[in-house]
C-alpha positions as protocol buffer text, in pm:
chain_id: "A"
residue {
  index: 1
  type: UNK
  ca { x: -11744 y: -6189 z: 81 }
}
residue {
  index: 2
  type: UNK
  ca { x: -11714 y: -6392 z: -239 }
}
residue {
  index: 3
  type: UNK
  ca { x: -11824 y: -6282 z: -581 }
}
residue {
  index: 4
  type: UNK
  ca { x: -12132 y: -6477 z: -695 }
}
residue {
  index: 5
  type: UNK
  ca { x: -12035 y: -6449 z: -1060 }
}
residue {
  index: 6
  type: UNK
  ca { x: -11681 y: -6528 z: -1168 }
}
residue {
  index: 7
  type: UNK
  ca { x: -11518 y: -6260 z: -1376 }
}
residue {
  index: 8
  type: UNK
  ca { x: -11522 y: -6320 z: -1749 }
}
residue {
  index: 9
  type: UNK
  ca { x: -11226 y: -6216 z: -1958 }
}
residue {
  index: 10
  type: UNK
  ca { x: -11291 y: -5984 z: -2255 }
}
residue {
  index: 11
  type: UNK
  ca { x: -11205 y: -6249 z: -2515 }
}
residue {
  index: 12
  type: UNK
  ca { x: -11461 y: -6496 z: -2378 }
}
residue {
  index: 13
  type: UNK
  ca { x: -11715 y: -6216 z: -2352 }
}
residue {
  index: 14
  type: UNK
  ca { x: -11666 y: -6150 z: -2723 }
}
residue {
  index: 15
  type: UNK
  ca { x: -11638 y: -6509 z: -2851 }
}
residue {
  index: 16
  type: UNK
  ca { x: -11934 y: -6675 z: -2675 }
}
residue {
  index: 17
  type: UNK
  ca { x: -12208 y: -6437 z: -2795 }
}
residue {
  index: 18
  type: UNK
  ca { x: -12068 y: -6452 z: -3148 }
}
residue {
  index: 19
  type: UNK
  ca { x: -12069 y: -6832 z: -3140 }
}
residue {
  index: 20
  type: UNK
  ca { x: -12430 y: -6835 z: -3018 }
}
residue {
  index: 21
  type: UNK
  ca { x: -12535 y: -6592 z: -3292 }
}
residue {
  index: 22
  type: UNK
  ca { x: -12363 y: -6809 z: -3552 }
}
residue {
  index: 23
  type: UNK
  ca { x: -12542 y: -7119 z: -3423 }
}
residue {
  index: 24
  type: UNK
  ca { x: -12875 y: -6939 z: -3446 }
}
residue {
  index: 25
  type: UNK
  ca { x: -12807 y: -6824 z: -3804 }
}
residue {
  index: 26
  type: UNK
  ca { x: -12712 y: -7179 z: -3901 }
}
residue {
  index: 27
  type: UNK
  ca { x: -13040 y: -7305 z: -3757 }
}
residue {
  index: 28
  type: UNK
  ca { x: -13227 y: -7049 z: -3967 }
}
residue {
  index: 29
  type: UNK
  ca { x: -13038 y: -7150 z: -4282 }
}
residue {
  index: 30
  type: UNK
  ca { x: -13101 y: -7520 z: -4218 }
}
residue {
  index: 31
  type: UNK
  ca { x: -13470 y: -7457 z: -4159 }
}
residue {
  index: 32
  type: UNK
  ca { x: -13502 y: -7258 z: -4482 }
}
residue {
  index: 33
  type: UNK
  ca { x: -13313 y: -7515 z: -4690 }
}
residue {
  index: 34
  type: UNK
  ca { x: -13493 y: -7822 z: -4555 }
}
residue {
  index: 35
  type: UNK
  ca { x: -13850 y: -7697 z: -4507 }
}
residue {
  index: 36
  type: UNK
  ca { x: -14099 y: -7825 z: -4762 }
}
residue {
  index: 37
  type: UNK
  ca { x: -14365 y: -7570 z: -4677 }
}
residue {
  index: 38
  type: UNK
  ca { x: -14393 y: -7249 z: -4878 }
}
residue {
  index: 39
  type: UNK
  ca { x: -14481 y: -7075 z: -4550 }
}
residue {
  index: 40
  type: UNK
  ca { x: -14120 y: -7126 z: -4445 }
}
residue {
  index: 41
  type: UNK
  ca { x: -13949 y: -7092 z: -4782 }
}
residue {
  index: 42
  type: UNK
  ca { x: -14136 y: -6796 z: -4928 }
}
residue {
  index: 43
  type: UNK
  ca { x: -14305 y: -6614 z: -4643 }
}
residue {
  index: 44
  type: UNK
  ca { x: -14033 y: -6679 z: -4381 }
}
residue {
  index: 45
  type: UNK
  ca { x: -14315 y: -6716 z: -4128 }
}
residue {
  index: 46
  type: UNK
  ca { x: -14128 y: -6874 z: -3837 }
}
residue {
  index: 47
  type: UNK
  ca { x: -13922 y: -6788 z: -3533 }
}
residue {
  index: 48
  type: UNK
  ca { x: -13615 y: -6944 z: -3385 }
}
residue {
  index: 49
  type: UNK
  ca { x: -13435 y: -6891 z: -3057 }
}
residue {
  index: 50
  type: UNK
  ca { x: -13181 y: -7049 z: -2823 }
}
residue {
  index: 51
  type: UNK
  ca { x: -13275 y: -7134 z: -2465 }
}
residue {
  index: 52
  type: UNK
  ca { x: -13075 y: -7239 z: -2161 }
}
residue {
  index: 53
  type: UNK
  ca { x: -13157 y: -7530 z: -1928 }
}
residue {
  index: 54
  type: UNK
  ca { x: -13410 y: -7332 z: -1716 }
}
residue {
  index: 55
  type: UNK
  ca { x: -13555 y: -7260 z: -2000 }
}
residue {
  index: 56
  type: UNK
  ca { x: -13486 y: -6893 z: -2045 }
}
residue {
  index: 57
  type: UNK
  ca { x: -13429 y: -6741 z: -2386 }
}
residue {
  index: 58
  type: UNK
  ca { x: -13068 y: -6637 z: -2434 }
}
residue {
  index: 59
  type: UNK
  ca { x: -13082 y: -6540 z: -2801 }
}
residue {
  index: 60
  type: UNK
  ca { x: -13364 y: -6471 z: -3044 }
}
residue {
  index: 61
  type: UNK
  ca { x: -13325 y: -6488 z: -3420 }
}
residue {
  index: 62
  type: UNK
  ca { x: -13401 y: -6209 z: -3663 }
}
residue {
  index: 63
  type: UNK
  ca { x: -13706 y: -6400 z: -3788 }
}
residue {
  index: 64
  type: UNK
  ca { x: -14063 y: -6306 z: -3693 }
}
residue {
  index: 65
  type: UNK
  ca { x: -14034 y: -6247 z: -3315 }
}
residue {
  index: 66
  type: UNK
  ca { x: -14410 y: -6213 z: -3253 }
}
residue {
  index: 67
  type: UNK
  ca { x: -14447 y: -6589 z: -3237 }
}
């Protein structure tokens, strides 16, 4: 019987989530620096997340998650 999921080494298990979190934070920073609306700049009224190809959310930012 074969394993459906290949084993992931501990280094990859640590690096990949950190890289995804960094990408999400960079998206937030870019949005804040380039937005012309005061809703974004002052109120921080937005959400941002990363999705896979299905699309299923794999990471949600620390913005306003109720969106």
